[in-house]
CSV table of C-alpha atoms and ligand atoms in Angstrom, one decimal:
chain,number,residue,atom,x,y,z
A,26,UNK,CA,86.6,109.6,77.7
A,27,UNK,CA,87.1,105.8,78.0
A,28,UNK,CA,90.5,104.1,76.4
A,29,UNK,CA,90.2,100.6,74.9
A,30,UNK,CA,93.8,99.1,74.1
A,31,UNK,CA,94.4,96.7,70.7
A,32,UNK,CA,97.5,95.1,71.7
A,33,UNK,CA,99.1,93.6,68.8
A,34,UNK,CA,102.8,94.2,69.1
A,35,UNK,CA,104.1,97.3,67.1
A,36,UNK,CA,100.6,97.2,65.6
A,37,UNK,CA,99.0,98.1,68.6
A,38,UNK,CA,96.2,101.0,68.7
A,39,UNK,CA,94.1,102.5,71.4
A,40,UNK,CA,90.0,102.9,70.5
A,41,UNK,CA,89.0,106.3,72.0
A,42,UNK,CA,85.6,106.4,73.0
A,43,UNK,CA,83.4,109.3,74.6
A,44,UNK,CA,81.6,112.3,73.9
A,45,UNK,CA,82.9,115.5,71.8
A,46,UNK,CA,85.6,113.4,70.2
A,47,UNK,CA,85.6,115.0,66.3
A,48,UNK,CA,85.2,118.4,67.9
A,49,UNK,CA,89.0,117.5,69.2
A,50,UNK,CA,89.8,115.3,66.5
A,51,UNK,CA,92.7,117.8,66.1
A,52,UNK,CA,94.7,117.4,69.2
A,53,UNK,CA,94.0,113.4,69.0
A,54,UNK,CA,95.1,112.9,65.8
A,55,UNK,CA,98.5,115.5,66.1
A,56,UNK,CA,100.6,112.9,67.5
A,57,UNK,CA,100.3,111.1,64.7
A,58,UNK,CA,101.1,113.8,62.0
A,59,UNK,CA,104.7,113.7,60.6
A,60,UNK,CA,103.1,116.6,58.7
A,61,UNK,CA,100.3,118.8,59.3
A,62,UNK,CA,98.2,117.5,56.7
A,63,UNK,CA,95.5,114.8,56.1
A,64,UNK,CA,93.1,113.5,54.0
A,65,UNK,CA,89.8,112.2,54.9
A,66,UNK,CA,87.3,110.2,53.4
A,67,UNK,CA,83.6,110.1,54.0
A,68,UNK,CA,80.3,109.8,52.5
A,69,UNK,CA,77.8,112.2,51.0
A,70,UNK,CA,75.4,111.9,54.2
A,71,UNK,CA,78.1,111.8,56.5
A,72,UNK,CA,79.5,114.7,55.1
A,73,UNK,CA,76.8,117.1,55.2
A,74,UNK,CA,76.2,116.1,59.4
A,75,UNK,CA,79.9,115.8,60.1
A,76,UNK,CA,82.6,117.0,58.3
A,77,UNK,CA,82.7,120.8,58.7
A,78,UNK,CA,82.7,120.0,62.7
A,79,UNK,CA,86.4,117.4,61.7
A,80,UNK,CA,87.2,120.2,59.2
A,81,UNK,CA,87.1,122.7,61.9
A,82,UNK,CA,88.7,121.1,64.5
A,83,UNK,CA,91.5,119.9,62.3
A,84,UNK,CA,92.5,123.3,60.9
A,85,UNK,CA,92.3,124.8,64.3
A,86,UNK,CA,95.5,122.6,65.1
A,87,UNK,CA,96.6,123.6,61.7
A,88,UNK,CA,96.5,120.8,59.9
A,89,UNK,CA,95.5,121.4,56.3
A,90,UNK,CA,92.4,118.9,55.2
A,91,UNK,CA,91.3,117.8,51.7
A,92,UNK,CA,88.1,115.6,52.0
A,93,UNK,CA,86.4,113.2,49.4
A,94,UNK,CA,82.9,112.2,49.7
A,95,UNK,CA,81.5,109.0,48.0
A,96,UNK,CA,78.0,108.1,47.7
A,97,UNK,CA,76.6,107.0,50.7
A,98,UNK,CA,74.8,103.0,51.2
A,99,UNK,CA,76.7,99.3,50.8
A,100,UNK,CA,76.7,100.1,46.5
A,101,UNK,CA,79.9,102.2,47.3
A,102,UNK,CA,81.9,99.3,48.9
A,103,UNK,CA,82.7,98.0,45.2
A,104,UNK,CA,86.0,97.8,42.9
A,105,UNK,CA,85.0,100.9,40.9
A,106,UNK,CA,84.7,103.4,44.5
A,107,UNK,CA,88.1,101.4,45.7
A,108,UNK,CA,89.9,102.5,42.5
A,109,UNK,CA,88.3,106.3,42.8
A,110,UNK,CA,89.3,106.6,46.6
A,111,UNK,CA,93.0,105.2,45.9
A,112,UNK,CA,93.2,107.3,42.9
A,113,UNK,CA,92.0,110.6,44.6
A,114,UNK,CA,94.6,109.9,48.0
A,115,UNK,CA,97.3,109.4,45.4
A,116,UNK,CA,96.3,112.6,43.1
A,117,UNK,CA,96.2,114.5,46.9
A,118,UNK,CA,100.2,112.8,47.0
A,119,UNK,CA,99.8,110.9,49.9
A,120,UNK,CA,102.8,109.0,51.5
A,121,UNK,CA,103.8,106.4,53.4
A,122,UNK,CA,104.1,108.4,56.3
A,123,UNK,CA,101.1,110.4,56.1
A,124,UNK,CA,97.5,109.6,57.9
A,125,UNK,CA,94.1,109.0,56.2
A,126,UNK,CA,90.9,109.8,57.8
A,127,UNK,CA,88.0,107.2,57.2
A,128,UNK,CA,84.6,109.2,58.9
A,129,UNK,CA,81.8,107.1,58.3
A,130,UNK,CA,80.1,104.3,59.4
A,131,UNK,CA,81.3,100.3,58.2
A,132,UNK,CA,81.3,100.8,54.3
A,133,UNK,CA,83.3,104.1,54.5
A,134,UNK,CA,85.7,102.2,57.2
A,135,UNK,CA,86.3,98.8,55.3
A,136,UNK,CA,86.8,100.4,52.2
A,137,UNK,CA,89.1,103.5,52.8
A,138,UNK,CA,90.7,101.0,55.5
A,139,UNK,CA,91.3,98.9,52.0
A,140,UNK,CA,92.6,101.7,50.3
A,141,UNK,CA,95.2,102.5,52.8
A,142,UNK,CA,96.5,99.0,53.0
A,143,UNK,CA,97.7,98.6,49.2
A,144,UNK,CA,98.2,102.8,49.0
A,145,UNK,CA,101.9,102.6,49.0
A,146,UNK,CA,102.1,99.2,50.4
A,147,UNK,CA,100.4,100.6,53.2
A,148,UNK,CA,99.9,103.7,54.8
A,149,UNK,CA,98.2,104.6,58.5
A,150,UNK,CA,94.4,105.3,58.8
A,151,UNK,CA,92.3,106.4,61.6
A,152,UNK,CA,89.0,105.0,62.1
A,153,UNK,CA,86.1,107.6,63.3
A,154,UNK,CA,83.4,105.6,63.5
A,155,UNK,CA,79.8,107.3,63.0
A,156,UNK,CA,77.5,104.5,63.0
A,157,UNK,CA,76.6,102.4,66.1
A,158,UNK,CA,77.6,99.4,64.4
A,159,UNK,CA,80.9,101.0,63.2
A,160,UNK,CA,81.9,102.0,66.6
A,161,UNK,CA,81.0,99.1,68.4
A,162,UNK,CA,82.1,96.4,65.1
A,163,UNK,CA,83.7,97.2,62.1
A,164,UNK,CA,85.8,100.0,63.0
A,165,UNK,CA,87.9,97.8,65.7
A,166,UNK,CA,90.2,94.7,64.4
A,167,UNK,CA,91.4,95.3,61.2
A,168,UNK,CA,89.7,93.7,58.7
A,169,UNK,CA,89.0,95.9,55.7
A,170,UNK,CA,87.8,95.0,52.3
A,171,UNK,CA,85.1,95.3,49.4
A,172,UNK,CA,82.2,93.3,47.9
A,173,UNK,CA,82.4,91.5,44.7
A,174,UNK,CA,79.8,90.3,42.4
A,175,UNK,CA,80.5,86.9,44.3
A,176,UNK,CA,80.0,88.3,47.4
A,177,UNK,CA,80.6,90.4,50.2
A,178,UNK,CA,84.2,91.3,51.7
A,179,UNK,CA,85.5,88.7,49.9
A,180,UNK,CA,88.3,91.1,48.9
A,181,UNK,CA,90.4,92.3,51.7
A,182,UNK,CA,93.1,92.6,53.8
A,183,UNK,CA,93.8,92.6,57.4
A,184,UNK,CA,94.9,96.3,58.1
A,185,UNK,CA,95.2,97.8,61.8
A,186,UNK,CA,93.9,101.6,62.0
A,187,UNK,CA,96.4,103.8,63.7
A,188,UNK,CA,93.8,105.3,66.3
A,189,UNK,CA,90.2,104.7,66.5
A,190,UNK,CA,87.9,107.8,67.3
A,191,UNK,CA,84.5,107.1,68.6
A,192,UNK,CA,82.3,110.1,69.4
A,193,UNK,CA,79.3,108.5,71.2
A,194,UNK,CA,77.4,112.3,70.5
A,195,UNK,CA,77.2,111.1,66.6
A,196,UNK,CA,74.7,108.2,67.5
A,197,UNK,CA,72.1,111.3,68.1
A,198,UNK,CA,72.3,111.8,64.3
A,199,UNK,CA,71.2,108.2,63.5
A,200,UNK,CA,67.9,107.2,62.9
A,201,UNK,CA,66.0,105.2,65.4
A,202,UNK,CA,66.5,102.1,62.9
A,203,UNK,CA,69.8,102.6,62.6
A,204,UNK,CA,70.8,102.7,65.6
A,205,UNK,CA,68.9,99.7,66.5
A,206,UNK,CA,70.5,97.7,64.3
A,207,UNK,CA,74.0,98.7,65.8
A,208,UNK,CA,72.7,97.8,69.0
A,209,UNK,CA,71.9,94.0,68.0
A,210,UNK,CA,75.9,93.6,67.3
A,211,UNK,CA,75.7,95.2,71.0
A,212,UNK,CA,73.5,92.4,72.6
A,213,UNK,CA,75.9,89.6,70.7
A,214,UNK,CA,79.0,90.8,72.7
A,215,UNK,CA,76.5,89.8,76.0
A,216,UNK,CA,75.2,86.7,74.4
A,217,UNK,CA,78.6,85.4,73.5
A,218,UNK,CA,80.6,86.1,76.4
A,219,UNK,CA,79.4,88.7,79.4
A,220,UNK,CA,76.4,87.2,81.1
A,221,UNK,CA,76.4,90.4,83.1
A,222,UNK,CA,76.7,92.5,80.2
A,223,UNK,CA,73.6,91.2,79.1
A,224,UNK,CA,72.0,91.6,82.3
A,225,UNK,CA,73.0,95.1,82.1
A,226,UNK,CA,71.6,95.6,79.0
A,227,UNK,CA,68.4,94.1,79.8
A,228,UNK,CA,68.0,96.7,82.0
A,229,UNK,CA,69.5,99.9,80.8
A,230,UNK,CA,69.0,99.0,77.1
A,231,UNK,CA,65.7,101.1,76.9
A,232,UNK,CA,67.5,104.2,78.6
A,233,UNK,CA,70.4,103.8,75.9
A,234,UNK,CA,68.5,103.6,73.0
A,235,UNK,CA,66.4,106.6,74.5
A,236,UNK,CA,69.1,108.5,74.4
A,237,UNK,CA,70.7,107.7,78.0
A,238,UNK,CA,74.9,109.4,77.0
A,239,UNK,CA,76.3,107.3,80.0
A,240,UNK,CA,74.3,104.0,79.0
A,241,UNK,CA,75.8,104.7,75.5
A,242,UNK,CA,79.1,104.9,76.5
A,243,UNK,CA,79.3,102.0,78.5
A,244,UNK,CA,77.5,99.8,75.5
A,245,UNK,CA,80.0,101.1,73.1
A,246,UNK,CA,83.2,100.5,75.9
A,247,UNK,CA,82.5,97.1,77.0
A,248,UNK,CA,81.6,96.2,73.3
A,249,UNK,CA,84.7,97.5,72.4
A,250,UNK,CA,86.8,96.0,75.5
A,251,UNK,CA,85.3,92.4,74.3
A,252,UNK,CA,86.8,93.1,70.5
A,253,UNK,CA,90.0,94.3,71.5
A,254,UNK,CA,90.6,91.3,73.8
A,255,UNK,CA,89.4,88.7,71.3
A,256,UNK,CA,91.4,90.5,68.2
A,257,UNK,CA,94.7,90.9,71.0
A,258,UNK,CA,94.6,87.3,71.4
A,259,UNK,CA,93.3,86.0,67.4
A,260,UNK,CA,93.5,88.7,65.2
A,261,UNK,CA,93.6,86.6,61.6
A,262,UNK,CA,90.7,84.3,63.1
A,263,UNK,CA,92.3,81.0,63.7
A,264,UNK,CA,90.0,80.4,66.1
A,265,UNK,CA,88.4,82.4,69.2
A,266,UNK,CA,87.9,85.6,67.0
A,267,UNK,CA,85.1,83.4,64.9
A,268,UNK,CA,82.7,84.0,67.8
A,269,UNK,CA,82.1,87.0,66.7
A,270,UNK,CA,80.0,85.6,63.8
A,271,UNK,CA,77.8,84.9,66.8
A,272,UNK,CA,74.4,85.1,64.7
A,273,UNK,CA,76.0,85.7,61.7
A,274,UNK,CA,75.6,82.4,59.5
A,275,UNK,CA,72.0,82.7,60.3
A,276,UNK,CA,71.8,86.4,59.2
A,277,UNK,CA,74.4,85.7,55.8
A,278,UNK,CA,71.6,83.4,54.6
A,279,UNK,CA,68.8,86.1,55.5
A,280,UNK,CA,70.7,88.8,54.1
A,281,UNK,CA,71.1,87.1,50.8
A,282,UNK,CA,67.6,85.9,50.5
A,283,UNK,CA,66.4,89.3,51.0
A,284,UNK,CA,68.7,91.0,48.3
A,285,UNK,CA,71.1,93.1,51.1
A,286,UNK,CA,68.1,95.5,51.1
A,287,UNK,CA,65.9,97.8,53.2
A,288,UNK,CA,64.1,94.7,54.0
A,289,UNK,CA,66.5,93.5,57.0
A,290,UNK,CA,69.8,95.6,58.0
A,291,UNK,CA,73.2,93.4,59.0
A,292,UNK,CA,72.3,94.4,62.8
A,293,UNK,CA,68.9,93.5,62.5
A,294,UNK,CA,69.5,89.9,60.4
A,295,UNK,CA,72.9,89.5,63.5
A,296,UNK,CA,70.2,90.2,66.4
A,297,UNK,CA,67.3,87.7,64.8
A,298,UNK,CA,70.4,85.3,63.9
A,299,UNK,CA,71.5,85.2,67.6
A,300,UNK,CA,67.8,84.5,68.5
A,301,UNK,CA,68.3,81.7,66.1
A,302,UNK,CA,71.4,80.4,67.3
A,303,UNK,CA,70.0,80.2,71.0
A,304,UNK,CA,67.3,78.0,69.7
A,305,UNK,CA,69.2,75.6,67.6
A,306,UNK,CA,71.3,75.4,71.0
A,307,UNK,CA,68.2,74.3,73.2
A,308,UNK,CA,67.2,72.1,70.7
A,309,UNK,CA,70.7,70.4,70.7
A,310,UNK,CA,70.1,70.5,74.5
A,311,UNK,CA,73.3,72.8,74.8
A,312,UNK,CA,71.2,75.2,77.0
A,313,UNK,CA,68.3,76.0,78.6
A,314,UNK,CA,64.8,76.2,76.3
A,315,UNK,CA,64.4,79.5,78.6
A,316,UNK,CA,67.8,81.3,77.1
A,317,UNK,CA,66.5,82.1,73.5
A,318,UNK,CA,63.1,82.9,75.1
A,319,UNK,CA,64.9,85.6,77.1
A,320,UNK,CA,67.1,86.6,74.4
A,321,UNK,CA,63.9,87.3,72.0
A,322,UNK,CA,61.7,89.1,75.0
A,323,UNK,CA,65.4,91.3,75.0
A,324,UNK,CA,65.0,92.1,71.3
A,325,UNK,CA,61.0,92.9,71.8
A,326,UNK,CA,61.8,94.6,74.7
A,327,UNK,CA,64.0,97.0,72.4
A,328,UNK,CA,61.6,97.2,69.8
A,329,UNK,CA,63.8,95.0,67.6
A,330,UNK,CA,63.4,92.4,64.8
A,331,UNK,CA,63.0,89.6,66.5
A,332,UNK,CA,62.1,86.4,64.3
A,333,UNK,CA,61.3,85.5,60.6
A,334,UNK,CA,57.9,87.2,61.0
A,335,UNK,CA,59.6,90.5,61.9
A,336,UNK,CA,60.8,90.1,57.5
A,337,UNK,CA,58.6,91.8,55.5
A,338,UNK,CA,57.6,90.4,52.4
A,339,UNK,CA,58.4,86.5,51.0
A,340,UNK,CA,61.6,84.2,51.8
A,341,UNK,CA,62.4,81.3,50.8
A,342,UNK,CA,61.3,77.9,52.7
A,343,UNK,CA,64.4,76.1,55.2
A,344,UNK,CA,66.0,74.6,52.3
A,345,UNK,CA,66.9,77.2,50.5
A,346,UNK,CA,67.9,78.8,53.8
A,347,UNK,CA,70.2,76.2,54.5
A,348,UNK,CA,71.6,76.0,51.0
A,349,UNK,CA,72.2,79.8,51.5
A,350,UNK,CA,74.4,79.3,54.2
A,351,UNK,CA,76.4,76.7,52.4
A,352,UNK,CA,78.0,79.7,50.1
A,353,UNK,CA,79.0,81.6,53.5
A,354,UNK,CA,82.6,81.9,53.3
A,355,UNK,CA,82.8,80.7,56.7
A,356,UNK,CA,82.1,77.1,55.9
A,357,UNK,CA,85.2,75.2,55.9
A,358,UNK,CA,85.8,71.7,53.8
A,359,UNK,CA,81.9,72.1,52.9
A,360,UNK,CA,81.1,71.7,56.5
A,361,UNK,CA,78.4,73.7,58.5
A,362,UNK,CA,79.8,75.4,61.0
A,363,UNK,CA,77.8,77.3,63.6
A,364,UNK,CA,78.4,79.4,66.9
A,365,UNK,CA,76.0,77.8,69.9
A,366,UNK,CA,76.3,78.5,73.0
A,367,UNK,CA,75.7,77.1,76.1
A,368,UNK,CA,74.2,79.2,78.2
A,369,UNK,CA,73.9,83.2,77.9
A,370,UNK,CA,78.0,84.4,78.0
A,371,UNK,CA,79.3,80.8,76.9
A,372,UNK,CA,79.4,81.0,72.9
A,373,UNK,CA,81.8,78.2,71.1
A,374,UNK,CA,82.7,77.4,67.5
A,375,UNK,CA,80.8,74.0,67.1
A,376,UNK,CA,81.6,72.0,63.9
A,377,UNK,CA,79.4,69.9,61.7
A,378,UNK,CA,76.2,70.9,63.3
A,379,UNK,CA,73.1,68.5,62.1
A,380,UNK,CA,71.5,70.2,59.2
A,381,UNK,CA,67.8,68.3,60.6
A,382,UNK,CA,68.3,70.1,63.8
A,383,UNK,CA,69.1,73.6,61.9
A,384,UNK,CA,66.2,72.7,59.1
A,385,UNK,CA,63.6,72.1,62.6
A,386,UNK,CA,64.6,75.5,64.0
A,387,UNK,CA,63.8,76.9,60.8
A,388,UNK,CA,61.0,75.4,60.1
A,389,UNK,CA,59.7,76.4,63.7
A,390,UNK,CA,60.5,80.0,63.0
A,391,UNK,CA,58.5,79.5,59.6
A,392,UNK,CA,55.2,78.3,62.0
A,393,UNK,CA,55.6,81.1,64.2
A,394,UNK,CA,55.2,83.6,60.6
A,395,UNK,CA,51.9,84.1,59.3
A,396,UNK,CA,51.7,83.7,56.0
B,30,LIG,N1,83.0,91.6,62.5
B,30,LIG,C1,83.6,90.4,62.9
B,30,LIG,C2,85.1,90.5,63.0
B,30,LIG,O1,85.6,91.6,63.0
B,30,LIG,O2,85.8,89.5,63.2
């Protein structure tokens, strides 16, 4: 088992990270207990592959469980599951010093994570990750929240978990898309700062997403190590912390135009917005015209999305794109603001990027889709 550390003061956590981790859930989470009792929440799919193994291994420390299960997909992450969840962990009398369980992948954690923080003003939760994306993202840093009708995780709060849980043997539950889409938040860690992370994945990337358990656990690790050191240093995001949107005003803009659907997952939109970002970056001349190149043979080589042409069915032309982005909640005084980098490993925030420059890389990327 590999140990990440979140140092934030009396807020700091450690992320767990290996194989067999829910099957001793029990003895990881005791510590914690006040009382020998929990409550978890999860979700319907996540529940059927992995709660009687938590179940299990939490009784057999004796600690009493009660479980909810919400319906599963992004729907959930809404006012009217928020008020059932915080509803049900007060009904199962809850306190302040007590520990909630969020098992699931990023809906279930950003949304029980939510819960807890107003819950009594705030109570502890442990994160146990299932997804790819969950372990490697959403399940380290804090921020928790729902979407709204005007957008997503627009609601929120920053709220620390207690103890982070992931069990890399989950990810053999996922399907192949899935997991995929996880891994594209795994290449942005290498694209935005660990030039030999990404050389690493390069080459062991096909053997992880195969099924390789030691390539797993070092993706999910130095992921994990690269979160916890940016969140340790900028955990509201006044600053560094925003290059983790590496790809991501890109992908907002795909995501909307393509209804948050089937048609493009959040990994897959973050690993073609990274793509993306590498080409507006060579067109600024802020690095090489053979980074994005490499960065897109990566994603093919993985048997990613890659580009526009990788979206099925229509989207609307650059404009809109660009107009798109302009909602993102990111942009600050009505400016553009993307992250470029400058080589592979050397991501920055820049400010009031040229909207011709992003409207030619679009455009491009349009040319390269066949109609
Ligand atoms: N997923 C981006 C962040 O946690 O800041």
């Amino acid at each position: 088992m590999n140990t990440v550390a979140v140092v934030l003061g009396d807020r700091s956590y450690e992320v767990r990270i290996g194989p067999g981790l829910i099957a001793r859930a029990g003895a990881e989470i005791t510590p914690l207990l006040r009382r020998k009792r929990v409550a978890v929440v999860t979700d319907e799919s996540v529940a059927t592959l992995h709660l009687p193994a938590l179940t299990a291994a939490l009784e057999a420390e004796g600690i009493a469980v009660s479980s909810l299960a919400l319906p599963p997909g992004e729907g959930t992450k809404n006012w009217e599951n928020l008020a059932r969840c915080t509803e049900w962990l007060l009904e199962q009398k809850v306190e302040r010093r007590d520990v909630v369980l969020a098992l699931g992948g990023g809906v279930i954690g950003d949304l029980v994570g939510f819960s807890s923080a107003i819950l009594r003003r705030g109570v502890r939760f442990v994160q146990l990750p299932t997804s790819l994306l969950a372990q490697v993202d959403s399940s380290v840093g804090g921020k928790t929240g729902i979407n709204t009708a005007q957008g997503k995780n627009l609601v929120g709060a920053f709220h620390q978990p207690a103890l982070v849980l992931a069990d890399i043997d989950v990810l053999a539950t996922l399907p192949d898309r899935d997991l995929l889409s996880g891994y594209g938040e795994v290449v942005k860690y290498g694209l935005l700062g660990d030039a030999a992370f990404f050389d690493w994945l390069e080459r062991d990337g096909p053997a992880l997403r195969a099924g390789d358990a030691a390539a797993r656990l070092r993706a999910v690790t130095r992921s994990v190590e690269m979160k916890a050191g940016i969140v340790s240093r900028d955990e509201t995001e006044e600053g560094e912390r925003a290059l983790l949107n590496l790809g991501h005003t890109f992908c907002h803009a795909l995501e909307k135009a393509t209804g948050y659907s089937d048609r493009l997952l959040h990994g897959e939109g973050v690993a073609i917005g990274c793509a993306l970002a590498f080409e507006l970056s060579a067109r600024l001349g802020l690095c090489s015209q053979e980074d994005p190149s490499r960065v897109r043979a990566h994603l093919a080589d993985m048997g990613m999305k890659v580009d526009l042409a990788d979206i099925p069915g229509d989207l609307p032309g650059s404009d809109a794109l660009i107009a798109l982005m302009g909602q993102d909640k990111k942009v600050i005084d009505g400016r553009l603001r993307f992250i470029l980098a400058r080589g592979i490993g050397q991501a920055f925030v820049a400010e009031d990027v040229p909207g011709d420059a992003v409207k030619a890389v679009l455009d491009e990327a349009f040319r390269r889709r066949p109609r």
